[in-house]
PDB file of C-alpha atoms in Angstrom:
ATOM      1  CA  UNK A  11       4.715  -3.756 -17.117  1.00  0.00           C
ATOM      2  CA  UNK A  12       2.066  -6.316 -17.872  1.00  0.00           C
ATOM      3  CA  UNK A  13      -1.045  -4.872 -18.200  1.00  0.00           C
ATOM      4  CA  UNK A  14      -2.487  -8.628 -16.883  1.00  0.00           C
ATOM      5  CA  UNK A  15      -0.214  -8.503 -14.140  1.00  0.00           C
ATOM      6  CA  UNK A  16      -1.660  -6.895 -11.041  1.00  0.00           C
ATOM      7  CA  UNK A  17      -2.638  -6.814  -7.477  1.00  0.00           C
ATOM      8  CA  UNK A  18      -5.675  -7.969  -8.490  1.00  0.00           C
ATOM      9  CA  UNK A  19      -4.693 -11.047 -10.024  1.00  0.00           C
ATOM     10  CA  UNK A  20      -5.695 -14.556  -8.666  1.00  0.00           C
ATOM     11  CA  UNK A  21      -2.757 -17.017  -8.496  1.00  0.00           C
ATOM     12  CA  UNK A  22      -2.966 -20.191  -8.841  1.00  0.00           C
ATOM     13  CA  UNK A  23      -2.137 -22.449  -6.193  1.00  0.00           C
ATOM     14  CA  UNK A  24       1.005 -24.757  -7.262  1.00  0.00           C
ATOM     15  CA  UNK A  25       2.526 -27.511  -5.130  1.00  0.00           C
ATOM     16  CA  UNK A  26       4.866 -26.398  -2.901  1.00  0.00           C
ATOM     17  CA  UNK A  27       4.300 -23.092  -4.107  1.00  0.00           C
ATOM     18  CA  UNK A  28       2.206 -20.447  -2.803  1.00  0.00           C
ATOM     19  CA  UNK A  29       0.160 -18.363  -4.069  1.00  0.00           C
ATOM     20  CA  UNK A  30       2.070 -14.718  -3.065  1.00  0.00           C
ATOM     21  CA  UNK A  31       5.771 -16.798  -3.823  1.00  0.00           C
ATOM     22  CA  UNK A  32       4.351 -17.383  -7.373  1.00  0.00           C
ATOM     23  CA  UNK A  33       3.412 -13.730  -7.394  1.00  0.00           C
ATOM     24  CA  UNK A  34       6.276 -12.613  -6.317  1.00  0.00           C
ATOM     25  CA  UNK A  35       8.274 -14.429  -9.237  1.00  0.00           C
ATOM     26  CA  UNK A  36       5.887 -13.021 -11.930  1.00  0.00           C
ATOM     27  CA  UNK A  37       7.150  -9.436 -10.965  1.00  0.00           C
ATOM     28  CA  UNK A  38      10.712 -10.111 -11.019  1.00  0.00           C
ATOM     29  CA  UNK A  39      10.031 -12.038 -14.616  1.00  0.00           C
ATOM     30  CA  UNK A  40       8.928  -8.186 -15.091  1.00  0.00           C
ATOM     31  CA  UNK A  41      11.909  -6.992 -13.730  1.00  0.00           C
ATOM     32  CA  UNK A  42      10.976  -5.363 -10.656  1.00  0.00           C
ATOM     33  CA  UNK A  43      13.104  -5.270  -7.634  1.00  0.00           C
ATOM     34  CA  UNK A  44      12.401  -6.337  -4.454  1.00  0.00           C
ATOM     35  CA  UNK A  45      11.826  -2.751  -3.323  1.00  0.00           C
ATOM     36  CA  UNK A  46       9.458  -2.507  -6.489  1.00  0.00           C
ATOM     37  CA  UNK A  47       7.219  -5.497  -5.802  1.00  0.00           C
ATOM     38  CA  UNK A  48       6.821  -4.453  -1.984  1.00  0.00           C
ATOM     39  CA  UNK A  49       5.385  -1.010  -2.850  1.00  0.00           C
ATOM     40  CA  UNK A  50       3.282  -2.698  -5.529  1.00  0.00           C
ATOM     41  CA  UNK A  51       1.943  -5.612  -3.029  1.00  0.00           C
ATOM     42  CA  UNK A  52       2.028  -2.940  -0.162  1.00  0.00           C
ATOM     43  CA  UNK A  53       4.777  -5.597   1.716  1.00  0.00           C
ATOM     44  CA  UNK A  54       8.403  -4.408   2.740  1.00  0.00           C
ATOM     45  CA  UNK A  55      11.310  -5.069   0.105  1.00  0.00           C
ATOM     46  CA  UNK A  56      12.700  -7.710   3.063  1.00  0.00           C
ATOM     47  CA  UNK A  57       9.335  -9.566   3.320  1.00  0.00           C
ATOM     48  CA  UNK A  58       9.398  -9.769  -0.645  1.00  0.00           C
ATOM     49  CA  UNK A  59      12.754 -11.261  -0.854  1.00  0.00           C
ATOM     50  CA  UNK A  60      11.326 -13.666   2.454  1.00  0.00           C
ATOM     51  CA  UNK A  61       9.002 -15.076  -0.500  1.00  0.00           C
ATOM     52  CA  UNK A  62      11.723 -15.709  -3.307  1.00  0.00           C
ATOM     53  CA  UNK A  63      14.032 -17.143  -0.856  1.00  0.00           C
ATOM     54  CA  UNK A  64      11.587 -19.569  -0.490  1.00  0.00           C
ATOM     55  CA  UNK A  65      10.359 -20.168  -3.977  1.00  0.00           C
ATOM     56  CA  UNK A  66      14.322 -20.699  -5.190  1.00  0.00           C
ATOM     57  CA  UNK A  67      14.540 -23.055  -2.241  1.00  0.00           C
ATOM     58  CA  UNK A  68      11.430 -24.910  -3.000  1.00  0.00           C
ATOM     59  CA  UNK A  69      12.245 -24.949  -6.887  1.00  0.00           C
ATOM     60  CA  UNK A  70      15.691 -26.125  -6.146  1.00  0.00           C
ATOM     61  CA  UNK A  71      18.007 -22.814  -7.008  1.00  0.00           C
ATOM     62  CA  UNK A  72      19.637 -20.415  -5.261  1.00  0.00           C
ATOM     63  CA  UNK A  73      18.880 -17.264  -6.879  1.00  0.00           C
ATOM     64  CA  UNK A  74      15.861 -15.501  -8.114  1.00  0.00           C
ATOM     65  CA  UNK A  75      16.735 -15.165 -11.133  1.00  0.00           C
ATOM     66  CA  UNK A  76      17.038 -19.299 -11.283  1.00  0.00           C
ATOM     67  CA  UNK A  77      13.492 -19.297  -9.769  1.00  0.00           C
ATOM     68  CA  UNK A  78      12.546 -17.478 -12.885  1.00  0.00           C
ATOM     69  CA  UNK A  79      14.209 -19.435 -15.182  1.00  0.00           C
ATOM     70  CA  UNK A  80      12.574 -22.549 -13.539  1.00  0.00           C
ATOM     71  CA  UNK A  81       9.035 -21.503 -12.943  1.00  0.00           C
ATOM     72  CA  UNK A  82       8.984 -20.589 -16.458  1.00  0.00           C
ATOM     73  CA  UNK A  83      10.264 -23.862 -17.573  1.00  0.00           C
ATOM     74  CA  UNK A  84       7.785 -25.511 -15.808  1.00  0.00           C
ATOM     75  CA  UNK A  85       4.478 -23.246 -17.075  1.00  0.00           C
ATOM     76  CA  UNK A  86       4.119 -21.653 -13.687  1.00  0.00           C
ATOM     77  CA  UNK A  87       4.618 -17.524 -14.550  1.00  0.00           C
ATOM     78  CA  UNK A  88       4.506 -16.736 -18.394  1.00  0.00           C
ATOM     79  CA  UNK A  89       7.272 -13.735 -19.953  1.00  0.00           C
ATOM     80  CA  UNK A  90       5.521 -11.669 -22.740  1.00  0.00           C
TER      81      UNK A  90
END
């Protein structure tokens, strides 16, 4: 994991993006799963995947995994 990437961290806030969708993407970039993320962000696993369905939807995919791909593309979560 990311040592920058925690609860803790501020998001910025990225039209038609918000701030916990973008957050949400970073820890997937990480590789967590949807069960992974919701213990981290204390949210359920279905409430997680709430938030990337809307991300892909807002970036134009249909998959997380495209969302990634995407929000990387356009500077909006960083991979180390």
């Amino acid at each position: 994991m990311d040592a920058n990437l925690n609860s803790q961290t501020t998001w910025p806030v990225t039209p038609g993006l918000s701030p916990r969708e973008l957050e949400c993407l970073a820890w997937v970039s990480q590789g967590k799963s949807s069960t992974d993320i919701g213990a981290i962000l204390g949210l359920s696993a279905r409430t997680v995947d709430s938030y990337l369905e809307k991300a892909a939807s807002k970036l134009g995919v249909r998959t997380r995994i495209e969302a990634v791909a995407v929000g990387v593309r356009r500077g909006l979560i960083e991979i180390d």
